[in-house]
mmCIF file of C-alpha atoms in Angstrom:
data_model
loop_
_atom_site.group_PDB
_atom_site.id
_atom_site.type_symbol
_atom_site.label_atom_id
_atom_site.label_comp_id
_atom_site.label_asym_id
_atom_site.label_seq_id
_atom_site.Cartn_x
_atom_site.Cartn_y
_atom_site.Cartn_z
ATOM 1 C CA MET A 53 -21.942 1.599 -24.344
ATOM 2 C CA MET A 54 -22.409 4.149 -21.842
ATOM 3 C CA PRO A 55 -19.057 5.108 -19.954
ATOM 4 C CA ALA A 56 -18.953 3.694 -16.359
ATOM 5 C CA GLU A 57 -19.744 6.197 -13.528
ATOM 6 C CA PRO A 58 -16.517 7.019 -11.780
ATOM 7 C CA PRO A 59 -16.491 5.388 -8.253
ATOM 8 C CA VAL A 60 -17.642 7.084 -5.095
ATOM 9 C CA TRP A 61 -15.230 8.391 -2.669
ATOM 10 C CA VAL A 62 -15.775 7.170 1.075
ATOM 11 C CA LEU A 63 -13.980 9.174 3.701
ATOM 12 C CA ALA A 64 -13.846 6.997 6.454
ATOM 13 C CA GLY A 65 -11.894 6.753 9.506
ATOM 14 C CA PRO A 66 -12.377 6.448 13.658
ATOM 15 C CA THR A 67 -14.343 9.377 15.712
ATOM 16 C CA ALA A 68 -12.291 12.490 15.650
ATOM 17 C CA SER A 69 -10.074 11.724 12.819
ATOM 18 C CA GLY A 70 -11.250 14.598 10.851
ATOM 19 C CA LYS A 71 -13.602 13.037 8.402
ATOM 20 C CA THR A 72 -15.950 16.428 8.340
ATOM 21 C CA ALA A 73 -13.153 18.791 8.263
ATOM 22 C CA LEU A 74 -11.732 16.998 5.193
ATOM 23 C CA ALA A 75 -15.305 16.823 3.397
ATOM 24 C CA LEU A 76 -15.628 20.585 4.025
ATOM 25 C CA ALA A 77 -12.089 21.355 2.799
ATOM 26 C CA LEU A 78 -13.317 19.358 -0.416
ATOM 27 C CA ALA A 79 -16.439 21.454 -0.563
ATOM 28 C CA ARG A 80 -14.528 24.523 -1.174
ATOM 29 C CA ARG A 81 -13.080 22.970 -4.255
ATOM 30 C CA LEU A 82 -15.679 20.773 -5.748
ATOM 31 C CA PRO A 83 -19.552 20.923 -6.400
ATOM 32 C CA ILE A 84 -20.016 18.149 -3.759
ATOM 33 C CA GLU A 85 -22.773 16.973 -1.805
ATOM 34 C CA ILE A 86 -22.224 14.788 1.546
ATOM 35 C CA ILE A 87 -23.973 11.650 2.401
ATOM 36 C CA SER A 88 -23.610 10.835 6.106
ATOM 37 C CA MET A 89 -22.513 7.333 6.931
ATOM 38 C CA ASP A 90 -23.016 7.891 10.779
ATOM 39 C CA SER A 91 -25.913 5.687 12.538
ATOM 40 C CA ALA A 92 -26.115 8.513 15.369
ATOM 41 C CA LEU A 93 -26.543 11.565 12.980
ATOM 42 C CA VAL A 94 -29.818 10.274 11.653
ATOM 43 C CA TYR A 95 -31.430 11.123 14.905
ATOM 44 C CA ARG A 96 -33.202 14.439 15.279
ATOM 45 C CA GLY A 97 -32.411 15.968 18.536
ATOM 46 C CA MET A 98 -28.988 14.396 19.015
ATOM 47 C CA ASP A 99 -26.738 17.047 17.835
ATOM 48 C CA ILE A 100 -24.082 17.952 20.296
ATOM 49 C CA GLY A 101 -23.098 14.446 21.318
ATOM 50 C CA THR A 102 -22.887 13.307 17.710
ATOM 51 C CA ALA A 103 -20.656 16.364 16.541
ATOM 52 C CA LYS A 104 -23.487 17.082 14.025
ATOM 53 C CA PRO A 105 -22.331 19.526 11.514
ATOM 54 C CA ASP A 106 -23.708 23.030 12.467
ATOM 55 C CA PRO A 107 -25.516 25.329 10.006
ATOM 56 C CA ALA A 108 -22.233 27.291 8.864
ATOM 57 C CA GLU A 109 -20.862 23.734 7.938
ATOM 58 C CA ARG A 110 -23.984 22.587 6.214
ATOM 59 C CA ALA A 111 -23.924 26.009 4.252
ATOM 60 C CA LEU A 112 -20.838 24.703 2.510
ATOM 61 C CA ALA A 113 -22.322 21.730 0.764
ATOM 62 C CA PRO A 114 -25.671 20.046 0.817
ATOM 63 C CA HIS A 115 -25.550 17.393 3.782
ATOM 64 C CA HIS A 116 -27.861 14.119 3.569
ATOM 65 C CA LEU A 117 -28.988 11.455 5.888
ATOM 66 C CA LEU A 118 -28.745 13.954 8.994
ATOM 67 C CA ASP A 119 -32.041 14.164 11.282
ATOM 68 C CA VAL A 120 -33.974 11.689 9.054
ATOM 69 C CA ARG A 121 -35.293 9.767 12.009
ATOM 70 C CA ASP A 122 -36.808 10.384 15.517
ATOM 71 C CA PRO A 123 -34.724 8.819 18.225
ATOM 72 C CA CYS A 124 -37.509 6.166 19.027
ATOM 73 C CA GLU A 125 -37.412 5.165 15.405
ATOM 74 C CA PRO A 126 -34.857 2.404 13.901
ATOM 75 C CA TYR A 127 -32.643 2.912 11.146
ATOM 76 C CA SER A 128 -30.763 0.048 9.577
ATOM 77 C CA ALA A 129 -27.783 -1.014 7.361
ATOM 78 C CA ALA A 130 -30.707 -1.782 4.615
ATOM 79 C CA ASP A 131 -31.986 1.474 5.242
ATOM 80 C CA PHE A 132 -28.583 3.253 4.639
ATOM 81 C CA VAL A 133 -28.009 0.857 1.498
ATOM 82 C CA SER A 134 -31.349 1.992 -0.160
ATOM 83 C CA ASP A 135 -30.964 5.594 0.933
ATOM 84 C CA ALA A 136 -27.092 6.123 -0.054
ATOM 85 C CA SER A 137 -27.717 4.224 -3.456
ATOM 86 C CA ARG A 138 -30.795 6.659 -4.178
ATOM 87 C CA LEU A 139 -28.955 9.812 -3.072
ATOM 88 C CA ILE A 140 -25.907 8.971 -5.264
ATOM 89 C CA ALA A 141 -28.078 8.792 -8.310
ATOM 90 C CA GLU A 142 -29.870 12.021 -7.647
ATOM 91 C CA ILE A 143 -26.614 13.948 -6.828
ATOM 92 C CA ARG A 144 -25.137 12.873 -10.069
ATOM 93 C CA ALA A 145 -28.315 13.613 -11.905
ATOM 94 C CA ARG A 146 -27.903 17.293 -10.760
ATOM 95 C CA GLY A 147 -24.370 17.445 -11.941
ATOM 96 C CA SER A 148 -22.913 17.539 -8.432
ATOM 97 C CA VAL A 149 -20.283 14.964 -6.933
ATOM 98 C CA PRO A 150 -21.578 12.648 -4.182
ATOM 99 C CA ILE A 151 -18.913 12.097 -1.081
ATOM 100 C CA ILE A 152 -19.939 9.670 1.427
ATOM 101 C CA ALA A 153 -18.302 10.632 4.974
ATOM 102 C CA GLY A 154 -18.576 8.879 8.204
ATOM 103 C CA GLY A 155 -17.597 6.123 10.517
ATOM 104 C CA THR A 156 -20.264 3.458 10.926
ATOM 105 C CA MET A 157 -18.344 0.523 9.094
ATOM 106 C CA LEU A 158 -21.413 -1.990 9.009
ATOM 107 C CA TYR A 159 -23.041 0.726 6.599
ATOM 108 C CA LEU A 160 -19.580 0.670 4.481
ATOM 109 C CA HIS A 161 -19.581 -2.958 4.173
ATOM 110 C CA ALA A 162 -23.222 -3.370 3.541
ATOM 111 C CA LEU A 163 -22.986 -0.745 0.534
ATOM 112 C CA ALA A 164 -19.733 -2.098 -0.844
ATOM 113 C CA HIS A 165 -20.967 -6.028 -0.472
ATOM 114 C CA GLY A 166 -24.239 -6.038 -0.142
ATOM 115 C CA LEU A 167 -26.462 -7.486 2.638
ATOM 116 C CA GLY A 168 -26.471 -11.017 1.630
ATOM 117 C CA ASP A 169 -28.583 -13.472 3.233
ATOM 118 C CA LEU A 170 -28.569 -12.018 6.657
ATOM 119 C CA PRO A 171 -31.932 -12.836 8.408
ATOM 120 C CA ARG A 172 -34.470 -10.030 9.291
ATOM 121 C CA ALA A 173 -34.268 -9.084 12.947
ATOM 122 C CA ASP A 174 -36.574 -11.226 15.131
ATOM 123 C CA ALA A 175 -38.304 -9.339 18.127
ATOM 124 C CA GLN A 176 -38.600 -12.764 20.042
ATOM 125 C CA VAL A 177 -35.067 -13.889 19.761
ATOM 126 C CA ARG A 178 -33.910 -10.255 20.642
ATOM 127 C CA ALA A 179 -35.948 -10.627 23.925
ATOM 128 C CA ARG A 180 -34.760 -13.952 24.693
ATOM 129 C CA ILE A 181 -31.106 -12.689 24.121
ATOM 130 C CA ALA A 182 -31.917 -9.368 26.136
ATOM 131 C CA ALA A 183 -33.295 -11.683 29.059
ATOM 132 C CA ARG A 184 -30.116 -13.626 29.148
ATOM 133 C CA ALA A 185 -28.073 -10.437 29.349
ATOM 134 C CA ASN A 186 -30.278 -9.320 32.427
ATOM 135 C CA LEU A 187 -29.660 -12.533 34.064
ATOM 136 C CA GLY A 188 -25.957 -12.967 33.285
ATOM 137 C CA GLY A 189 -24.807 -9.511 31.971
ATOM 138 C CA TRP A 190 -23.371 -8.809 28.590
ATOM 139 C CA GLN A 191 -19.866 -9.864 29.300
ATOM 140 C CA ALA A 192 -21.311 -13.500 29.589
ATOM 141 C CA LEU A 193 -23.095 -13.230 26.109
ATOM 142 C CA HIS A 194 -19.784 -11.716 24.760
ATOM 143 C CA ALA A 195 -17.950 -14.809 25.837
ATOM 144 C CA GLU A 196 -20.827 -17.040 24.556
ATOM 145 C CA LEU A 197 -20.332 -15.044 21.191
ATOM 146 C CA ALA A 198 -16.482 -15.716 21.311
ATOM 147 C CA ALA A 199 -17.321 -19.602 21.614
ATOM 148 C CA ILE A 200 -19.379 -19.724 18.359
ATOM 149 C CA ASP A 201 -17.750 -16.697 16.255
ATOM 150 C CA PRO A 202 -14.494 -15.702 17.468
ATOM 151 C CA GLU A 203 -13.978 -13.511 14.628
ATOM 152 C CA THR A 204 -16.929 -11.322 15.419
ATOM 153 C CA ALA A 205 -16.461 -11.267 19.003
ATOM 154 C CA ALA A 206 -12.477 -10.195 18.502
ATOM 155 C CA ARG A 207 -14.168 -6.868 17.016
ATOM 156 C CA LEU A 208 -16.714 -6.388 19.287
ATOM 157 C CA GLU A 209 -16.348 -5.001 23.044
ATOM 158 C CA PRO A 210 -18.903 -6.589 25.574
ATOM 159 C CA ALA A 211 -20.057 -3.002 26.089
ATOM 160 C CA ASP A 212 -21.072 -2.932 22.300
ATOM 161 C CA THR A 213 -24.475 -4.673 23.142
ATOM 162 C CA GLN A 214 -26.453 -3.920 20.010
ATOM 163 C CA ARG A 215 -23.913 -5.662 17.912
ATOM 164 C CA VAL A 216 -23.220 -8.479 20.229
ATOM 165 C CA GLN A 217 -27.073 -9.019 20.378
ATOM 166 C CA ARG A 218 -27.285 -9.009 16.573
ATOM 167 C CA ALA A 219 -24.538 -11.467 16.177
ATOM 168 C CA LEU A 220 -25.999 -13.809 18.355
ATOM 169 C CA GLU A 221 -29.427 -13.245 16.648
ATOM 170 C CA VAL A 222 -27.965 -14.170 13.361
ATOM 171 C CA PHE A 223 -26.388 -17.272 14.650
ATOM 172 C CA GLU A 224 -29.621 -18.328 16.169
ATOM 173 C CA LEU A 225 -31.788 -17.683 13.244
ATOM 174 C CA SER A 226 -29.265 -19.092 10.491
ATOM 175 C CA GLY A 227 -27.520 -21.471 12.347
ATOM 176 C CA LYS A 228 -24.154 -19.682 10.695
ATOM 177 C CA PRO A 229 -21.944 -17.115 12.726
ATOM 178 C CA LEU A 230 -22.142 -13.356 11.238
ATOM 179 C CA SER A 231 -18.360 -13.712 10.183
ATOM 180 C CA ALA A 232 -19.385 -16.566 7.657
ATOM 181 C CA HIS A 233 -22.052 -14.364 6.329
ATOM 182 C CA PHE A 234 -19.520 -11.563 5.730
ATOM 183 C CA ARG A 235 -16.838 -13.919 4.333
ATOM 184 C CA ALA A 236 -19.481 -15.316 1.849
ATOM 185 C CA GLN A 237 -19.900 -11.590 0.827
ATOM 186 C CA GLN A 238 -16.499 -10.491 0.722
ATOM 187 C CA GLY A 239 -15.186 -9.271 -2.624
ATOM 188 C CA ARG A 240 -18.664 -9.301 -4.127
ATOM 189 C CA ARG A 241 -20.171 -5.893 -4.559
ATOM 190 C CA ALA A 242 -23.848 -5.543 -4.541
ATOM 191 C CA ARG A 243 -25.363 -6.206 -7.907
ATOM 192 C CA SER A 244 -26.675 -2.769 -8.468
ATOM 193 C CA GLY A 245 -24.551 -0.991 -5.830
ATOM 194 C CA PRO A 246 -21.881 1.795 -6.684
ATOM 195 C CA ALA A 247 -18.411 1.301 -7.002
ATOM 196 C CA LEU A 248 -16.479 2.792 -4.009
ATOM 197 C CA ARG A 249 -12.940 4.082 -3.411
ATOM 198 C CA VAL A 250 -12.305 4.307 0.373
ATOM 199 C CA LEU A 251 -9.866 7.125 1.797
ATOM 200 C CA ALA A 252 -9.195 6.032 5.367
ATOM 201 C CA LEU A 253 -8.152 8.539 7.919
ATOM 202 C CA GLU A 254 -5.954 6.496 10.470
ATOM 203 C CA PRO A 255 -3.745 7.564 12.973
ATOM 204 C CA SER A 256 0.269 6.844 13.239
ATOM 205 C CA ASP A 257 -0.026 7.724 16.980
ATOM 206 C CA ARG A 258 -2.747 6.136 18.691
ATOM 207 C CA SER A 259 -2.431 8.471 21.718
ATOM 208 C CA MET A 260 -2.745 11.650 19.665
ATOM 209 C CA LEU A 261 -6.142 10.433 18.506
ATOM 210 C CA HIS A 262 -6.866 9.676 22.212
ATOM 211 C CA GLN A 263 -6.233 13.117 23.154
ATOM 212 C CA ARG A 264 -8.299 14.530 20.420
ATOM 213 C CA ILE A 265 -11.306 12.280 21.539
ATOM 214 C CA ALA A 266 -10.964 13.786 25.076
ATOM 215 C CA SER A 267 -10.671 17.280 24.136
ATOM 216 C CA ARG A 268 -13.869 16.890 21.740
ATOM 217 C CA PHE A 269 -15.952 15.271 24.496
ATOM 218 C CA ASP A 270 -14.977 18.176 26.902
ATOM 219 C CA THR A 271 -16.085 20.525 24.240
ATOM 220 C CA MET A 272 -19.372 18.610 23.941
ATOM 221 C CA LEU A 273 -19.821 19.047 27.772
ATOM 222 C CA ALA A 274 -19.299 22.682 27.496
ATOM 223 C CA ALA A 275 -21.676 23.035 24.675
ATOM 224 C CA GLY A 276 -24.542 21.549 26.947
ATOM 225 C CA PHE A 277 -24.275 18.026 26.093
ATOM 226 C CA LEU A 278 -25.820 16.769 29.305
ATOM 227 C CA ALA A 279 -28.754 19.143 28.786
ATOM 228 C CA GLU A 280 -29.230 17.572 25.629
ATOM 229 C CA VAL A 281 -29.498 14.260 27.075
ATOM 230 C CA ASP A 282 -31.841 15.534 29.871
ATOM 231 C CA ALA A 283 -34.312 17.096 27.274
ATOM 232 C CA LEU A 284 -34.279 13.581 25.452
ATOM 233 C CA ARG A 285 -34.953 11.715 28.792
ATOM 234 C CA ALA A 286 -37.697 14.398 29.692
ATOM 235 C CA ARG A 287 -39.817 13.256 26.707
ATOM 236 C CA GLY A 288 -40.909 9.925 28.390
ATOM 237 C CA ASP A 289 -40.902 7.763 25.193
ATOM 238 C CA LEU A 290 -37.178 6.939 25.069
ATOM 239 C CA HIS A 291 -35.295 4.554 27.220
ATOM 240 C CA PRO A 292 -31.530 3.304 27.379
ATOM 241 C CA GLY A 293 -32.411 0.163 25.333
ATOM 242 C CA LEU A 294 -33.133 1.996 22.121
ATOM 243 C CA PRO A 295 -30.302 2.107 19.320
ATOM 244 C CA SER A 296 -30.255 5.966 19.440
ATOM 245 C CA MET A 297 -29.678 6.192 23.441
ATOM 246 C CA ARG A 298 -27.015 3.378 23.298
ATOM 247 C CA ALA A 299 -25.011 5.588 20.996
ATOM 248 C CA VAL A 300 -21.565 6.241 22.555
ATOM 249 C CA GLY A 301 -21.701 9.276 25.202
ATOM 250 C CA TYR A 302 -25.632 8.998 25.123
ATOM 251 C CA ARG A 303 -25.580 5.802 27.198
ATOM 252 C CA GLN A 304 -22.935 7.010 29.639
ATOM 253 C CA ALA A 305 -24.900 10.421 30.096
ATOM 254 C CA TRP A 306 -28.336 8.552 30.696
ATOM 255 C CA ILE A 307 -26.743 6.412 33.252
ATOM 256 C CA HIS A 308 -25.151 9.551 35.071
ATOM 257 C CA LEU A 309 -28.390 11.478 34.955
ATOM 258 C CA ASP A 310 -30.012 8.397 36.660
ATOM 259 C CA GLY A 311 -27.433 9.355 39.510
ATOM 260 C CA GLU A 312 -25.456 6.285 39.359
ATOM 261 C CA THR A 313 -22.249 7.740 38.382
ATOM 262 C CA ASP A 314 -20.340 11.034 39.651
ATOM 263 C CA ALA A 315 -19.342 13.847 36.949
ATOM 264 C CA ALA A 316 -15.668 12.519 36.773
ATOM 265 C CA THR A 317 -16.787 8.819 36.402
ATOM 266 C CA PHE A 318 -19.235 9.718 33.528
ATOM 267 C CA ARG A 319 -16.678 11.704 31.788
ATOM 268 C CA ALA A 320 -13.884 8.927 32.135
ATOM 269 C CA GLN A 321 -16.473 6.375 30.951
ATOM 270 C CA ALA A 322 -17.778 8.277 28.217
ATOM 271 C CA ILE A 323 -14.159 8.931 26.873
ATOM 272 C CA ALA A 324 -13.130 5.292 27.330
ATOM 273 C CA ALA A 325 -16.218 3.881 25.368
ATOM 274 C CA THR A 326 -15.480 6.479 22.715
ATOM 275 C CA ARG A 327 -11.988 5.145 22.504
ATOM 276 C CA GLN A 328 -13.036 1.628 22.107
ATOM 277 C CA LEU A 329 -15.262 2.628 19.615
ATOM 278 C CA ALA A 330 -12.508 3.938 17.511
ATOM 279 C CA LYS A 331 -10.583 0.862 18.020
ATOM 280 C CA ARG A 332 -13.364 -1.054 16.546
ATOM 281 C CA GLN A 333 -13.479 1.347 13.545
ATOM 282 C CA LEU A 334 -9.757 0.825 12.834
ATOM 283 C CA THR A 335 -10.140 -2.839 13.137
ATOM 284 C CA TRP A 336 -12.837 -2.621 10.098
ATOM 285 C CA LEU A 337 -10.794 -0.328 8.232
ATOM 286 C CA ARG A 338 -7.693 -2.493 8.433
ATOM 287 C CA SER A 339 -9.527 -5.371 6.981
ATOM 288 C CA MET A 340 -9.970 -3.518 3.677
ATOM 289 C CA PRO A 341 -6.892 -3.930 1.770
ATOM 290 C CA ASP A 342 -7.693 -1.615 -1.161
ATOM 291 C CA ARG A 343 -8.288 1.498 1.017
ATOM 292 C CA LEU A 344 -6.084 4.466 0.602
ATOM 293 C CA VAL A 345 -4.749 5.481 4.092
ATOM 294 C CA VAL A 346 -3.774 9.072 4.950
ATOM 295 C CA ASP A 347 -2.431 9.847 8.588
ATOM 296 C CA CYS A 348 -4.830 11.899 10.366
ATOM 297 C CA CYS A 349 -2.127 12.839 12.939
ATOM 298 C CA ASP A 350 -0.082 14.666 10.215
ATOM 299 C CA PRO A 351 -1.358 18.201 9.904
ATOM 300 C CA GLU A 352 -0.121 18.374 6.388
ATOM 301 C CA ALA A 353 -1.824 15.338 5.443
ATOM 302 C CA ILE A 354 -4.982 17.153 3.935
ATOM 303 C CA GLY A 355 -3.191 18.473 1.177
ATOM 304 C CA PRO A 356 -2.170 15.158 -0.371
ATOM 305 C CA ALA A 357 -5.772 13.803 0.599
ATOM 306 C CA MET A 358 -7.324 16.754 -1.422
ATOM 307 C CA ASP A 359 -5.033 15.976 -4.395
ATOM 308 C CA THR A 360 -6.002 12.304 -4.344
ATOM 309 C CA LEU A 361 -9.726 13.123 -4.111
ATOM 310 C CA LEU A 362 -9.495 15.955 -6.798
ATOM 311 C CA GLN A 363 -7.703 13.476 -9.317
ATOM 312 C CA GLY A 364 -9.863 10.611 -8.527
ATOM 313 C CA ARG A 365 -13.145 12.676 -8.984
#
């Protein structure tokens, strides 16, 4: 009998928790290849606002699932599961070590537990939900979700329109709340999927993470984030309803460039939205009892994290 493959390490955590830094530190010690687990990094032309690894960082280790879609094209959890599973096999065949790094927790859940019997997206149902949102606002649709699926509503903010819409769509198409689908999958790994081990970078001091988020956003602004969004708008084929343009920061920048907010309001809204994203990411992580937690606020934590990863390779 062939020996079982070792589990694939997943470096997960909220935005600005140091996932990229840890992955690159590991690249200096092992022949790794990094598989991005980020729903925004897949898009070409969205570099500054996604904190996409720069050429120098990419030179330390091969990176995968960056720039694989145009911003007008969709990319789903099913796409990620297919791509990541294929890449893990290819990386191992080359004699390298696959490392998954990112913060899109739905992708992690799908890779770990499979996609189950979730219904496929239905354009007509989505259009009806969007029409209701245009009439009553996403706050009202979030309240509607809370009535039929309080568990999912509790981990989603009303501003997370894409996922609120998907949860309502799943309920309308299947008659079951999204949380019920996830519970049915819980503890069951995808039949052909890889074994995973999750190292979670989580803050012991939430205020410190908030400071990092604000500082990183200011760095993005100084690097030309608004010019990046302006160039995307100038293409003429993108709009705020696309998943790519609903990414945190990009949505707020689009509104600002429309003249609806001043610079200070734009900055405050983008930072607040990023903090809410981090909160949702932590909620997902804390539902994973088998994860290994590392304090991302501890400057000395990278050493023990590295030791753990090296021992478990």
